[in-house]
mmCIF file of C-alpha atoms in Angstrom:
data_model
loop_
_atom_site.group_PDB
_atom_site.id
_atom_site.type_symbol
_atom_site.label_atom_id
_atom_site.label_comp_id
_atom_site.label_asym_id
_atom_site.label_seq_id
_atom_site.Cartn_x
_atom_site.Cartn_y
_atom_site.Cartn_z
ATOM 1 C CA THR A 1414 0.072 0.187 0.046
ATOM 2 C CA PHE A 1415 1.288 3.294 -0.983
ATOM 3 C CA GLU A 1416 0.890 6.493 0.852
ATOM 4 C CA GLY A 1417 0.365 10.090 -0.984
ATOM 5 C CA GLY A 1418 -0.656 10.929 -4.447
ATOM 6 C CA GLY A 1419 1.427 9.086 -6.639
ATOM 7 C CA PRO A 1420 3.806 5.448 -7.111
ATOM 8 C CA PHE A 1421 6.629 7.879 -5.791
ATOM 9 C CA GLY A 1422 5.116 9.268 -2.264
ATOM 10 C CA ALA A 1423 3.911 11.805 -0.885
ATOM 11 C CA GLY A 1424 4.613 14.722 -3.235
ATOM 12 C CA GLY A 1425 4.309 12.239 -6.271
ATOM 13 C CA SER A 1426 7.956 13.053 -7.860
ATOM 14 C CA PRO A 1427 10.770 10.731 -8.261
ATOM 15 C CA PHE A 1428 13.259 13.666 -7.053
ATOM 16 C CA GLY A 1429 11.595 14.034 -3.606
ATOM 17 C CA GLU A 1430 8.800 15.861 -1.568
ATOM 18 C CA GLY A 1431 8.646 19.447 -2.177
ATOM 19 C CA PHE A 1432 10.979 19.159 -5.845
ATOM 20 C CA ASP A 1433 9.669 22.088 -7.969
ATOM 21 C CA PRO A 1434 10.546 21.872 -11.434
ATOM 22 C CA PHE A 1435 9.509 25.483 -12.285
ATOM 23 C CA THR A 1436 11.786 26.834 -9.157
ATOM 24 C CA VAL A 1437 14.583 24.450 -11.173
ATOM 25 C CA PHE A 1438 13.350 26.171 -14.575
ATOM 26 C CA GLN A 1439 13.976 29.580 -13.156
ATOM 27 C CA ARG A 1440 17.249 28.973 -11.293
ATOM 28 C CA GLU A 1441 18.925 27.207 -14.214
ATOM 29 C CA PHE A 1442 17.736 29.792 -17.238
ATOM 30 C CA ALA A 1443 17.563 33.383 -15.120
ATOM 31 C CA GLY A 1444 16.186 35.588 -16.835
ATOM 32 C CA PHE A 1445 13.516 33.970 -19.087
ATOM 33 C CA GLU A 1446 11.065 35.246 -16.173
ATOM 34 C CA ASP A 1447 10.810 38.515 -18.133
ATOM 35 C CA LEU A 1448 10.560 36.507 -21.411
ATOM 36 C CA PHE A 1449 7.354 34.349 -20.430
ATOM 37 C CA GLY A 1450 6.179 38.166 -18.649
ATOM 38 C CA ASP A 1451 6.309 39.666 -22.080
ATOM 39 C CA LEU A 1452 4.500 36.578 -23.751
ATOM 40 C CA PHE A 1453 1.376 36.839 -21.219
ATOM 41 C CA GLY A 1454 1.380 40.501 -21.174
ATOM 42 C CA THR A 1455 2.218 40.552 -17.258
ATOM 43 C CA ALA A 1456 6.198 42.036 -17.074
ATOM 44 C CA GLN A 1457 6.378 45.557 -16.465
ATOM 45 C CA ARG A 1458 9.643 47.455 -18.005
ATOM 46 C CA ARG A 1459 11.447 48.407 -15.104
ATOM 47 C CA ARG A 1460 15.159 49.669 -14.504
ATOM 48 C CA ALA A 1461 17.388 46.820 -13.260
ATOM 49 C CA THR A 1462 18.306 47.974 -9.649
ATOM 50 C CA ARG A 1463 21.785 47.038 -8.983
ATOM 51 C CA VAL A 1464 22.350 45.821 -5.525
ATOM 52 C CA ALA A 1465 26.796 46.880 -4.731
ATOM 53 C CA GLU A 1466 28.741 43.820 -5.313
ATOM 54 C CA GLN A 1467 30.210 42.834 -1.865
ATOM 55 C CA GLY A 1468 34.286 42.386 -1.729
ATOM 56 C CA ASP A 1469 35.313 38.552 -1.071
ATOM 57 C CA ASP A 1470 36.650 37.292 2.462
ATOM 58 C CA ARG A 1471 39.780 36.718 3.521
ATOM 59 C CA ILE A 1472 41.336 34.647 5.942
ATOM 60 C CA THR A 1473 44.994 34.241 7.594
ATOM 61 C CA GLU A 1474 46.349 32.985 10.272
ATOM 62 C CA ILE A 1475 48.358 34.215 14.282
ATOM 63 C CA ALA A 1476 50.284 31.842 15.942
ATOM 64 C CA ILE A 1477 50.479 33.439 19.872
ATOM 65 C CA SER A 1478 52.553 31.838 22.822
ATOM 66 C CA PHE A 1479 50.907 29.788 25.517
ATOM 67 C CA GLU A 1480 51.497 32.912 27.726
ATOM 68 C CA ASP A 1481 49.626 34.912 25.065
ATOM 69 C CA MET A 1482 46.476 33.274 25.169
ATOM 70 C CA VAL A 1483 46.103 33.296 28.715
ATOM 71 C CA ARG A 1484 46.697 37.016 28.818
ATOM 72 C CA GLY A 1485 45.314 38.261 25.664
ATOM 73 C CA THR A 1486 47.889 39.959 23.293
ATOM 74 C CA SER A 1487 47.571 42.209 20.140
ATOM 75 C CA LYS A 1488 49.223 41.440 16.871
ATOM 76 C CA GLU A 1489 50.228 43.158 13.660
ATOM 77 C CA VAL A 1490 49.010 40.938 10.318
ATOM 78 C CA THR A 1491 50.832 42.158 7.385
ATOM 79 C CA MET A 1492 48.682 40.913 4.183
ATOM 80 C CA GLU A 1493 47.998 41.976 0.836
ATOM 81 C CA ARG A 1494 44.057 42.567 -0.086
ATOM 82 C CA LEU A 1495 42.447 44.398 -2.627
ATOM 83 C CA ARG A 1496 41.706 47.798 -1.470
ATOM 84 C CA ALA A 1497 39.618 50.752 -2.963
ATOM 85 C CA CYS A 1498 41.795 52.555 -5.283
ATOM 86 C CA PRO A 1499 43.459 55.941 -3.936
ATOM 87 C CA THR A 1500 43.268 57.351 -7.339
ATOM 88 C CA CYS A 1501 39.435 57.195 -8.050
ATOM 89 C CA HIS A 1502 38.464 56.423 -4.621
ATOM 90 C CA GLY A 1503 36.703 53.370 -5.885
ATOM 91 C CA ASN A 1504 34.535 54.863 -8.628
ATOM 92 C CA GLY A 1505 36.744 53.412 -11.307
ATOM 93 C CA ALA A 1506 37.061 56.580 -13.138
ATOM 94 C CA GLU A 1507 39.876 58.874 -14.132
ATOM 95 C CA PRO A 1508 39.997 61.642 -11.963
ATOM 96 C CA GLY A 1509 38.272 64.730 -13.404
ATOM 97 C CA THR A 1510 36.102 62.918 -15.795
ATOM 98 C CA ALA A 1511 32.806 62.033 -15.633
ATOM 99 C CA ILE A 1512 30.842 59.233 -15.021
ATOM 100 C CA ALA A 1513 28.310 58.991 -18.292
ATOM 101 C CA THR A 1514 25.196 57.276 -19.111
ATOM 102 C CA CYS A 1515 26.017 53.674 -20.543
ATOM 103 C CA ALA A 1516 25.451 53.643 -24.316
ATOM 104 C CA THR A 1517 25.214 49.992 -24.069
ATOM 105 C CA CYS A 1518 22.061 50.152 -22.459
ATOM 106 C CA GLY A 1519 20.619 54.027 -22.462
ATOM 107 C CA GLY A 1520 21.137 54.017 -18.581
ATOM 108 C CA SER A 1521 18.581 51.341 -17.989
ATOM 109 C CA GLY A 1522 20.867 48.943 -16.935
ATOM 110 C CA ILE A 1523 19.122 46.290 -18.967
ATOM 111 C CA VAL A 1524 19.487 44.817 -22.611
ATOM 112 C CA GLU A 1525 16.883 43.444 -24.496
ATOM 113 C CA ARG A 1526 16.966 41.303 -27.299
ATOM 114 C CA GLN A 1527 14.134 39.642 -29.622
ATOM 115 C CA LEU A 1528 13.862 35.509 -29.807
ATOM 116 C CA ARG A 1529 11.620 33.892 -32.221
ATOM 117 C CA THR A 1530 10.280 30.394 -30.744
ATOM 118 C CA VAL A 1531 7.328 28.361 -31.583
ATOM 119 C CA PHE A 1532 5.459 30.737 -29.521
ATOM 120 C CA GLY A 1533 5.669 33.461 -31.624
ATOM 121 C CA THR A 1534 8.485 36.469 -30.821
ATOM 122 C CA MET A 1535 9.719 37.207 -26.925
ATOM 123 C CA LEU A 1536 11.707 39.710 -25.547
ATOM 124 C CA HIS A 1537 14.362 38.601 -23.682
ATOM 125 C CA ARG A 1538 15.806 40.724 -21.087
ATOM 126 C CA THR A 1539 19.659 40.718 -19.290
ATOM 127 C CA THR A 1540 21.332 42.857 -17.196
ATOM 128 C CA CYS A 1541 23.967 45.027 -19.332
ATOM 129 C CA PRO A 1542 27.249 43.215 -19.451
ATOM 130 C CA ASP A 1543 29.235 46.837 -19.841
ATOM 131 C CA CYS A 1544 27.549 48.375 -16.649
ATOM 132 C CA GLY A 1545 26.861 45.598 -14.527
ATOM 133 C CA GLY A 1546 23.470 46.837 -14.207
ATOM 134 C CA GLU A 1547 24.147 50.255 -13.017
ATOM 135 C CA GLY A 1548 23.471 52.226 -16.002
ATOM 136 C CA LYS A 1549 26.290 54.424 -15.681
ATOM 137 C CA ARG A 1550 29.861 53.786 -16.972
ATOM 138 C CA ALA A 1551 33.285 55.983 -16.644
ATOM 139 C CA SER A 1552 33.750 57.979 -19.689
ATOM 140 C CA LYS A 1553 37.462 57.669 -18.886
ATOM 141 C CA PRO A 1554 38.533 54.399 -16.875
ATOM 142 C CA CYS A 1555 40.817 55.186 -14.175
ATOM 143 C CA ARG A 1556 44.658 53.938 -15.610
ATOM 144 C CA ALA A 1557 45.496 53.097 -11.902
ATOM 145 C CA CYS A 1558 43.041 50.537 -11.485
ATOM 146 C CA SER A 1559 41.883 49.970 -15.127
ATOM 147 C CA GLY A 1560 38.134 50.958 -14.049
ATOM 148 C CA THR A 1561 37.578 47.889 -11.489
ATOM 149 C CA GLY A 1562 37.769 50.535 -8.548
ATOM 150 C CA ARG A 1563 40.018 48.574 -6.608
ATOM 151 C CA LYS A 1564 43.986 48.058 -6.335
ATOM 152 C CA ARG A 1565 46.163 45.173 -4.702
ATOM 153 C CA GLU A 1566 47.935 46.324 -1.752
ATOM 154 C CA ARG A 1567 50.043 45.103 0.881
ATOM 155 C CA ASP A 1568 49.512 46.784 4.330
ATOM 156 C CA THR A 1569 49.479 45.812 7.954
ATOM 157 C CA LEU A 1570 46.781 45.886 10.163
ATOM 158 C CA ALA A 1571 46.692 45.565 14.347
ATOM 159 C CA VAL A 1572 44.532 42.325 15.731
ATOM 160 C CA LYS A 1573 43.537 42.347 19.018
ATOM 161 C CA ILE A 1574 43.388 38.787 20.495
ATOM 162 C CA PRO A 1575 41.463 38.414 23.335
ATOM 163 C CA PRO A 1576 42.479 36.504 26.434
ATOM 164 C CA GLY A 1577 41.226 32.366 26.398
ATOM 165 C CA LEU A 1578 40.612 31.717 23.523
ATOM 166 C CA GLU A 1579 41.062 27.841 22.368
ATOM 167 C CA ASP A 1580 43.626 26.965 19.736
ATOM 168 C CA GLY A 1581 41.818 27.106 16.110
ATOM 169 C CA THR A 1582 39.503 29.925 17.208
ATOM 170 C CA ARG A 1583 38.547 32.072 14.233
ATOM 171 C CA LEU A 1584 37.537 36.001 14.881
ATOM 172 C CA ARG A 1585 35.982 37.849 12.534
ATOM 173 C CA ILE A 1586 36.729 41.782 11.436
ATOM 174 C CA SER A 1587 34.075 42.929 9.819
ATOM 175 C CA GLY A 1588 34.819 45.205 6.374
ATOM 176 C CA GLU A 1589 38.915 44.149 6.638
ATOM 177 C CA GLY A 1590 38.606 41.797 3.685
ATOM 178 C CA ASP A 1591 38.799 42.778 -0.158
ATOM 179 C CA ALA A 1592 37.563 45.853 -1.377
ATOM 180 C CA GLY A 1593 33.941 45.424 -3.564
ATOM 181 C CA PRO A 1594 34.374 46.305 -7.520
ATOM 182 C CA ARG A 1595 33.671 50.220 -8.001
ATOM 183 C CA GLY A 1596 32.988 51.041 -4.528
ATOM 184 C CA GLY A 1597 31.477 47.966 -3.125
ATOM 185 C CA PRO A 1598 31.200 47.210 0.321
ATOM 186 C CA ALA A 1599 34.401 45.291 1.772
ATOM 187 C CA GLY A 1600 34.186 41.700 2.690
ATOM 188 C CA ASP A 1601 35.297 40.585 6.240
ATOM 189 C CA LEU A 1602 38.464 39.077 7.293
ATOM 190 C CA TYR A 1603 38.616 35.836 9.791
ATOM 191 C CA ILE A 1604 41.294 35.725 11.702
ATOM 192 C CA LEU A 1605 42.496 31.976 12.596
ATOM 193 C CA VAL A 1606 44.192 31.905 15.682
ATOM 194 C CA ARG A 1607 46.920 29.244 16.961
ATOM 195 C CA VAL A 1608 48.147 28.556 19.955
ATOM 196 C CA ARG A 1609 51.396 27.389 20.490
ATOM 197 C CA ARG A 1610 52.570 24.396 23.608
ATOM 198 C CA HIS A 1611 53.892 25.420 26.352
ATOM 199 C CA PRO A 1612 56.667 23.231 27.500
ATOM 200 C CA THR A 1613 55.607 22.243 31.007
ATOM 201 C CA ILE A 1614 51.893 23.598 31.651
ATOM 202 C CA THR A 1615 48.883 21.888 29.726
ATOM 203 C CA ARG A 1616 45.142 23.258 29.449
ATOM 204 C CA ASP A 1617 41.744 21.649 30.468
ATOM 205 C CA GLY A 1618 39.091 24.183 29.986
ATOM 206 C CA ASN A 1619 39.620 27.182 32.293
ATOM 207 C CA ASP A 1620 42.248 25.070 34.432
ATOM 208 C CA LEU A 1621 45.894 24.855 33.818
ATOM 209 C CA HIS A 1622 47.773 21.698 35.387
ATOM 210 C CA SER A 1623 51.686 20.823 35.392
ATOM 211 C CA THR A 1624 53.687 18.117 37.679
ATOM 212 C CA VAL A 1625 56.341 18.980 39.591
ATOM 213 C CA ALA A 1626 58.352 16.622 41.821
ATOM 214 C CA VAL A 1627 58.706 17.160 45.578
ATOM 215 C CA PRO A 1628 61.431 16.341 47.702
ATOM 216 C CA PHE A 1629 61.336 13.725 49.742
ATOM 217 C CA ALA A 1630 61.219 15.539 53.152
ATOM 218 C CA THR A 1631 58.941 17.770 51.828
ATOM 219 C CA ALA A 1632 56.239 15.740 51.411
ATOM 220 C CA ALA A 1633 56.632 14.148 54.539
ATOM 221 C CA LEU A 1634 57.153 16.776 56.446
ATOM 222 C CA GLY A 1635 55.239 19.740 54.540
ATOM 223 C CA GLY A 1636 56.356 22.636 53.499
ATOM 224 C CA THR A 1637 56.906 25.243 50.440
ATOM 225 C CA PHE A 1638 57.766 24.757 46.802
ATOM 226 C CA ALA A 1639 58.221 26.946 44.237
ATOM 227 C CA VAL A 1640 56.005 26.140 40.999
ATOM 228 C CA GLU A 1641 56.500 27.782 37.653
ATOM 229 C CA THR A 1642 52.945 29.276 36.187
ATOM 230 C CA ILE A 1643 52.360 31.569 33.906
ATOM 231 C CA ASP A 1644 52.689 34.416 36.170
ATOM 232 C CA GLY A 1645 56.069 33.312 36.733
ATOM 233 C CA PRO A 1646 57.390 31.417 39.800
ATOM 234 C CA VAL A 1647 54.760 30.644 42.800
ATOM 235 C CA GLU A 1648 55.478 29.305 46.066
ATOM 236 C CA LEU A 1649 53.279 26.137 46.775
ATOM 237 C CA SER A 1650 52.175 25.366 49.781
ATOM 238 C CA VAL A 1651 52.757 21.398 50.736
ATOM 239 C CA PRO A 1652 50.867 19.641 53.175
ATOM 240 C CA LYS A 1653 52.604 16.970 55.673
ATOM 241 C CA ALA A 1654 52.408 13.355 54.973
ATOM 242 C CA THR A 1655 51.541 14.471 50.699
ATOM 243 C CA ALA A 1656 51.395 11.038 48.674
ATOM 244 C CA SER A 1657 52.678 10.989 45.253
ATOM 245 C CA GLY A 1658 50.051 11.805 42.552
ATOM 246 C CA SER A 1659 47.798 14.312 45.019
ATOM 247 C CA GLU A 1660 46.692 17.036 43.310
ATOM 248 C CA LEU A 1661 47.327 21.121 44.778
ATOM 249 C CA ARG A 1662 45.500 24.285 43.776
ATOM 250 C CA LEU A 1663 46.746 27.347 42.825
ATOM 251 C CA ALA A 1664 43.915 29.212 42.746
ATOM 252 C CA GLY A 1665 43.347 31.715 40.019
ATOM 253 C CA LYS A 1666 46.539 31.149 38.053
ATOM 254 C CA GLY A 1667 44.408 30.068 35.219
ATOM 255 C CA VAL A 1668 42.713 31.211 32.225
ATOM 256 C CA ALA A 1669 40.397 34.144 32.232
ATOM 257 C CA LEU A 1670 36.795 33.076 32.672
ATOM 258 C CA GLY A 1671 33.588 34.189 30.581
ATOM 259 C CA LYS A 1672 33.972 35.167 27.083
ATOM 260 C CA HIS A 1673 36.808 36.642 26.294
ATOM 261 C CA GLY A 1674 37.956 37.006 29.412
ATOM 262 C CA GLN A 1675 35.626 40.229 30.309
ATOM 263 C CA THR A 1676 34.555 39.180 34.251
ATOM 264 C CA GLY A 1677 38.076 39.827 35.191
ATOM 265 C CA ARG A 1678 38.209 36.495 37.040
ATOM 266 C CA ARG A 1679 40.632 33.172 35.994
ATOM 267 C CA GLY A 1680 40.569 29.661 36.478
ATOM 268 C CA ASP A 1681 42.984 27.682 38.720
ATOM 269 C CA HIS A 1682 46.228 26.196 37.969
ATOM 270 C CA LEU A 1683 46.543 22.172 39.537
ATOM 271 C CA VAL A 1684 49.723 20.983 40.287
ATOM 272 C CA THR A 1685 49.995 17.184 40.281
ATOM 273 C CA VAL A 1686 52.940 16.134 42.963
ATOM 274 C CA THR A 1687 55.116 13.471 42.307
ATOM 275 C CA ILE A 1688 57.864 12.313 45.046
ATOM 276 C CA GLU A 1689 61.305 12.993 44.176
ATOM 277 C CA VAL A 1690 63.685 10.529 45.083
ATOM 278 C CA PRO A 1691 67.470 11.272 45.350
ATOM 279 C CA LYS A 1692 69.825 8.895 43.516
ATOM 280 C CA ARG A 1693 72.309 9.024 45.525
ATOM 281 C CA LEU A 1694 72.166 9.267 49.201
ATOM 282 C CA SER A 1695 75.632 9.803 51.906
ATOM 283 C CA LYS A 1696 76.014 7.702 54.644
ATOM 284 C CA GLU A 1697 74.344 9.881 57.112
ATOM 285 C CA GLN A 1698 71.497 9.542 54.967
ATOM 286 C CA GLU A 1699 71.423 6.214 54.689
ATOM 287 C CA ASP A 1700 71.623 5.686 58.276
ATOM 288 C CA LEU A 1701 68.629 8.112 58.957
ATOM 289 C CA LEU A 1702 66.455 6.307 56.386
ATOM 290 C CA ARG A 1703 67.132 2.717 57.780
ATOM 291 C CA ARG A 1704 66.366 4.183 61.316
ATOM 292 C CA PHE A 1705 63.488 5.635 59.570
ATOM 293 C CA ALA A 1706 62.254 2.789 58.349
ATOM 294 C CA GLY A 1707 62.892 0.549 61.222
ATOM 295 C CA LEU A 1708 61.012 2.771 63.444
ATOM 296 C CA GLY A 1709 57.837 2.154 60.885
ATOM 297 C CA GLY A 1710 58.350 -1.836 61.559
ATOM 298 C CA LYS A 1711 58.024 -1.335 65.122
ATOM 299 C CA GLN A 1712 54.925 0.879 64.736
ATOM 300 C CA ARG A 1713 53.775 -1.731 62.972
ATOM 301 C CA ARG A 1714 54.457 -4.748 65.145
ATOM 302 C CA LEU A 1715 52.831 -2.443 68.275
ATOM 303 C CA LEU A 1716 49.493 -2.282 66.273
#
């Protein structure tokens, strides 16, 4: 039993539900809507309305240090882009010359031609290829940019990198891509941020992690030990009887919290403690350790 209105199910089309052949025809044969409009007497002669063409988006890559990722930084990016021609200011006309009505379309922005078909003579309208639908052309194209209104230039842009960005984040800077032709709006610039690895510190969300080897005596008796952080060396308080693998916390020494660090607060730096066993012992140290081991054995026998 089939559901729907035909052998192909709901919609009755082998191309799937919602397929409209007339939409496909209009997309593939742009401009023929005017042709059929003239045939049935519904089309109105009108001037083409041209939307200024936007320039292309650009993408570039910036590499920053692990420390700059935590703190935020500012970088300069040097790149080649299409910018508005400084000679004609983007309008494509030689300075001092007029921008006149397009002779090809007579200022309408549209060119028309008649087609003979089985239905009779039809009128086909297309955007003017010479003025791009503007209806105007430079009487003398700018020599500096050949009338395009754009020139490729190499320039430098200062980019602010907010704190806390993940590796691979893309920043969008509006209007800093390629300029549009003949004064059209510029595209956007995308900055791909790459974060270099730190030799001893890793990141997990807004927290940082590192591992330090603490002397056996400090782990057993307690004390302080210097730990390398993004902010420089910090004294870490090691409680008595700290076991190897214990995790100690340095509050506020991690990555900025909130979007782009706007909260002013930071995560934590978590330190995993390992016990440092000396490779060489003096005779006195060996004797002390043997006495310590012996005392441990006596305590177990008493228990």
